[in-house]
Protein backbone atom coordinates (compact mmCIF):
# COMPACT_ATOMS: atom_id res chain seq x y z
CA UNK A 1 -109.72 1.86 -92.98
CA UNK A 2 -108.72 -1.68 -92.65
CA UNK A 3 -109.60 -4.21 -95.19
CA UNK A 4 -111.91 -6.28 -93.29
CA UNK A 5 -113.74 -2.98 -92.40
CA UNK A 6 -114.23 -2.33 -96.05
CA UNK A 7 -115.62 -5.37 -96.52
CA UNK A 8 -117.75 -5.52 -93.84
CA UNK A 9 -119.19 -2.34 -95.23
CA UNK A 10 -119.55 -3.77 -98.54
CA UNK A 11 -121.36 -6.57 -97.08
CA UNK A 12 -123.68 -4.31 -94.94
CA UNK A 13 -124.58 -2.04 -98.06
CA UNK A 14 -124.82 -5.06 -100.07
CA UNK A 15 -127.61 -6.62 -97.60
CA UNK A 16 -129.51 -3.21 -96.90
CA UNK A 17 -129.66 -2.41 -100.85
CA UNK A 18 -130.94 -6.11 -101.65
CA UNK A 19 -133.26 -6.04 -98.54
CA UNK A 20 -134.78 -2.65 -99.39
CA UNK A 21 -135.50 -3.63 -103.15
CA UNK A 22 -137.21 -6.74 -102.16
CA UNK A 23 -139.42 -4.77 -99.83
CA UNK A 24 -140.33 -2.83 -102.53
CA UNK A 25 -141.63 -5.83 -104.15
CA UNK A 26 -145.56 -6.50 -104.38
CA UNK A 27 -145.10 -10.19 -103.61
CA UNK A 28 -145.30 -10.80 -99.82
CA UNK A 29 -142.50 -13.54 -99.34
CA UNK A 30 -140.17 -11.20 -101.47
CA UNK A 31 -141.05 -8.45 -98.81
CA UNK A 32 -140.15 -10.86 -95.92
CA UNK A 33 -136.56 -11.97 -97.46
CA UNK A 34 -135.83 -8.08 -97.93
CA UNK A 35 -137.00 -7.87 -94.24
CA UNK A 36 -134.69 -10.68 -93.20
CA UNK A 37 -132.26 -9.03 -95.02
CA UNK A 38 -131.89 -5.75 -93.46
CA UNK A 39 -132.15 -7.43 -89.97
CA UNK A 40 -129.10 -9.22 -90.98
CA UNK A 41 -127.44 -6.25 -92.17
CA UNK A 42 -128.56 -4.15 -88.89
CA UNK A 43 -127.01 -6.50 -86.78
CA UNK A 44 -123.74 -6.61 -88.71
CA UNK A 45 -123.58 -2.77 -88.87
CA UNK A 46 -124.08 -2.61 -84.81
CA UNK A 47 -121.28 -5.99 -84.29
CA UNK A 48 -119.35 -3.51 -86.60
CA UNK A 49 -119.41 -0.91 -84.98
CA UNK A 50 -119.46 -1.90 -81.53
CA UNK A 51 -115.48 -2.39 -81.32
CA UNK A 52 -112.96 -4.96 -81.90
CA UNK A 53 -113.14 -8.22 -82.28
CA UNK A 54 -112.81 -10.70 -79.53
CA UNK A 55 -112.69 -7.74 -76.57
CA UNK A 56 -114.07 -8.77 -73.56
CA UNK A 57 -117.46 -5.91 -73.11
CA UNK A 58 -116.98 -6.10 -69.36
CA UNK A 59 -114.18 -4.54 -67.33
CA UNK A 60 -112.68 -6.74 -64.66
CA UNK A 61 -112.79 -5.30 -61.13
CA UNK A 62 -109.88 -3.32 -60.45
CA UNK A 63 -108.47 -2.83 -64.08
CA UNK A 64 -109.01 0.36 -65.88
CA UNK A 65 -111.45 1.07 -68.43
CA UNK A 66 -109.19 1.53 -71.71
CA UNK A 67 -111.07 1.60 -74.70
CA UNK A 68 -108.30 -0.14 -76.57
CA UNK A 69 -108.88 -3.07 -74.61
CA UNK A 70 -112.52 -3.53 -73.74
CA UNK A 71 -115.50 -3.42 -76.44
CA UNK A 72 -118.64 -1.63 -75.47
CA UNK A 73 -121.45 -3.72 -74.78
CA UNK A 74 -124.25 -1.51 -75.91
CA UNK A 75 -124.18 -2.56 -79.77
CA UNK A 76 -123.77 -6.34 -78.80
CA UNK A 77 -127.08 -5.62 -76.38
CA UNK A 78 -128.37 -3.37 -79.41
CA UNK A 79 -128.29 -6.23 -81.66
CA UNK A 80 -130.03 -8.69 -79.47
CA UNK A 81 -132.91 -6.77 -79.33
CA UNK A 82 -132.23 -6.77 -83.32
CA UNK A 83 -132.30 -10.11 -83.31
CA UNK A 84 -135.45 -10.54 -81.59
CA UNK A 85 -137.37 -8.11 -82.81
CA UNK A 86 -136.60 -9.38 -86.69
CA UNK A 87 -137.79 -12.65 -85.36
CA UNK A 88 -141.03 -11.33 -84.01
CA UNK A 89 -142.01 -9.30 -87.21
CA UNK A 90 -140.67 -12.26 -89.32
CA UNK A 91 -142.89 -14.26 -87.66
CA UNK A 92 -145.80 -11.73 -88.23
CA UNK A 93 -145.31 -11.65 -92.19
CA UNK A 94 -144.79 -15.30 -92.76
CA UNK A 95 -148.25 -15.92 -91.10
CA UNK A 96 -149.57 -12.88 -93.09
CA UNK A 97 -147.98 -14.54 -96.59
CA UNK A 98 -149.55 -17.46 -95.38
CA UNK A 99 -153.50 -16.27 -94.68
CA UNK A 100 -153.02 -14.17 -98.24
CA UNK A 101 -152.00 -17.60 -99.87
CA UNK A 102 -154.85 -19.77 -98.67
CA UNK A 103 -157.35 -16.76 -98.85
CA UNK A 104 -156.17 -15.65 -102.46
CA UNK A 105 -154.20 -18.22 -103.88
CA UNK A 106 -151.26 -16.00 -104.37
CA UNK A 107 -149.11 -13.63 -101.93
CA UNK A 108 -149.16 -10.45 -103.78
CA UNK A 109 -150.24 -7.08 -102.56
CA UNK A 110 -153.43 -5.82 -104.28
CA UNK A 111 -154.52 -2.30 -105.38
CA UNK A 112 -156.81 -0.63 -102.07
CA UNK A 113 -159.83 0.78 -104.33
CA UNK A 114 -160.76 2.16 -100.97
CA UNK A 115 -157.59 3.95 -100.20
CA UNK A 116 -157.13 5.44 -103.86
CA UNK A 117 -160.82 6.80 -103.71
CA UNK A 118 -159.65 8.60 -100.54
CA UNK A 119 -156.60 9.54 -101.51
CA UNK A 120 -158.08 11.30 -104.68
CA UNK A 121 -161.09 12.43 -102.58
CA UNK A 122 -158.34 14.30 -100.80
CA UNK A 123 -156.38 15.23 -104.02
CA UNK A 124 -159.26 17.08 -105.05
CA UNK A 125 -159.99 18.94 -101.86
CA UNK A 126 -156.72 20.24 -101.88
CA UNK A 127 -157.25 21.65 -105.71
CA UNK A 128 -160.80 22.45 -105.34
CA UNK A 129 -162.10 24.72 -103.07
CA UNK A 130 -165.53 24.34 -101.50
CA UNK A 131 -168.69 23.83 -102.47
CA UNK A 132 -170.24 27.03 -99.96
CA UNK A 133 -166.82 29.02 -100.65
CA UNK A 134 -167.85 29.66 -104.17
CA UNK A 135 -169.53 32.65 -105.02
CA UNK A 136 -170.72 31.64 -108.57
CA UNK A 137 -172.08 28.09 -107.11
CA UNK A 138 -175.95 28.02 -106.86
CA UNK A 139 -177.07 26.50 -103.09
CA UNK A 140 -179.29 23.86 -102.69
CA UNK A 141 -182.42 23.47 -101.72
CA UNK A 142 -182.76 21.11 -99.38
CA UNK A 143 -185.89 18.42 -99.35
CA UNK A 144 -188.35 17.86 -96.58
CA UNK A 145 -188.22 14.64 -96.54
């Protein structure tokens, strides 16, 4: 491995590790630099990866296709799409930090009360079994009205 490979890796790992602990984060604009983050680092791991520096992606009628010479141009059209799809989501969580700051007053992610009575509502299904499975459970009577 060449030296500026090993430090483009170091770079890559360093901006996916950063960019996945700040998207662990409860505050929204941390959430959006981790985001912005591991764009950047996708897009360096496909210009990585896509070949050599300075190749020319498209082969020149009548030459030869030698992979020593030409890069292939899928990673450099891979990371355009990166590019603008990070922009696009980017876009989406700034104006989301923003609503939560004028609605709230703050960016942070809140507790769901609805989602953890579900989720324990479910917990307990899977633990408990029925109501009508039991055999020692009384039935109820139902009311006429």
């Amino acid at each position: 491995m060449k030296t500026l490979d090993l430090t483009m890796a170091l770079v890559v790992g360093g901006l996916f590790s950063t960019g996945v602990y700040l998207l662990l984060q409860r505050s929204l604009m941390r959430a959006l630099l981790g985001f912005i983050l591991l764009g950047h680092g996708a897009n360096l791991l496909l210009l990585v990866v896509g070949g050599p520096p300075a190749a020319p992606p498209i082969v020149a009628e009548g030459e030869s296709p030698d992979p020593q010479v030409y890069a292939d141009p899928l990673p450099q059209a891979m990371a355009l799409t990166a590019i603008v799809i990070t922009f696009g989501v980017t876009t989406f969580l700034l104006a989301l930090a923003y609503r939560s700051w004028l609605l709230s007053g703050h960016d942070e992610t809140q507790d769901d009360v609805e989602d953890r009575r579900i989720g324990t509502a479910a917990e307990r299904a899977d633990v408990e079994p029925a109501p009508a499975a039991r055999p020692d459970t009384p039935e109820r009577e139902e009311d006429g009205g």
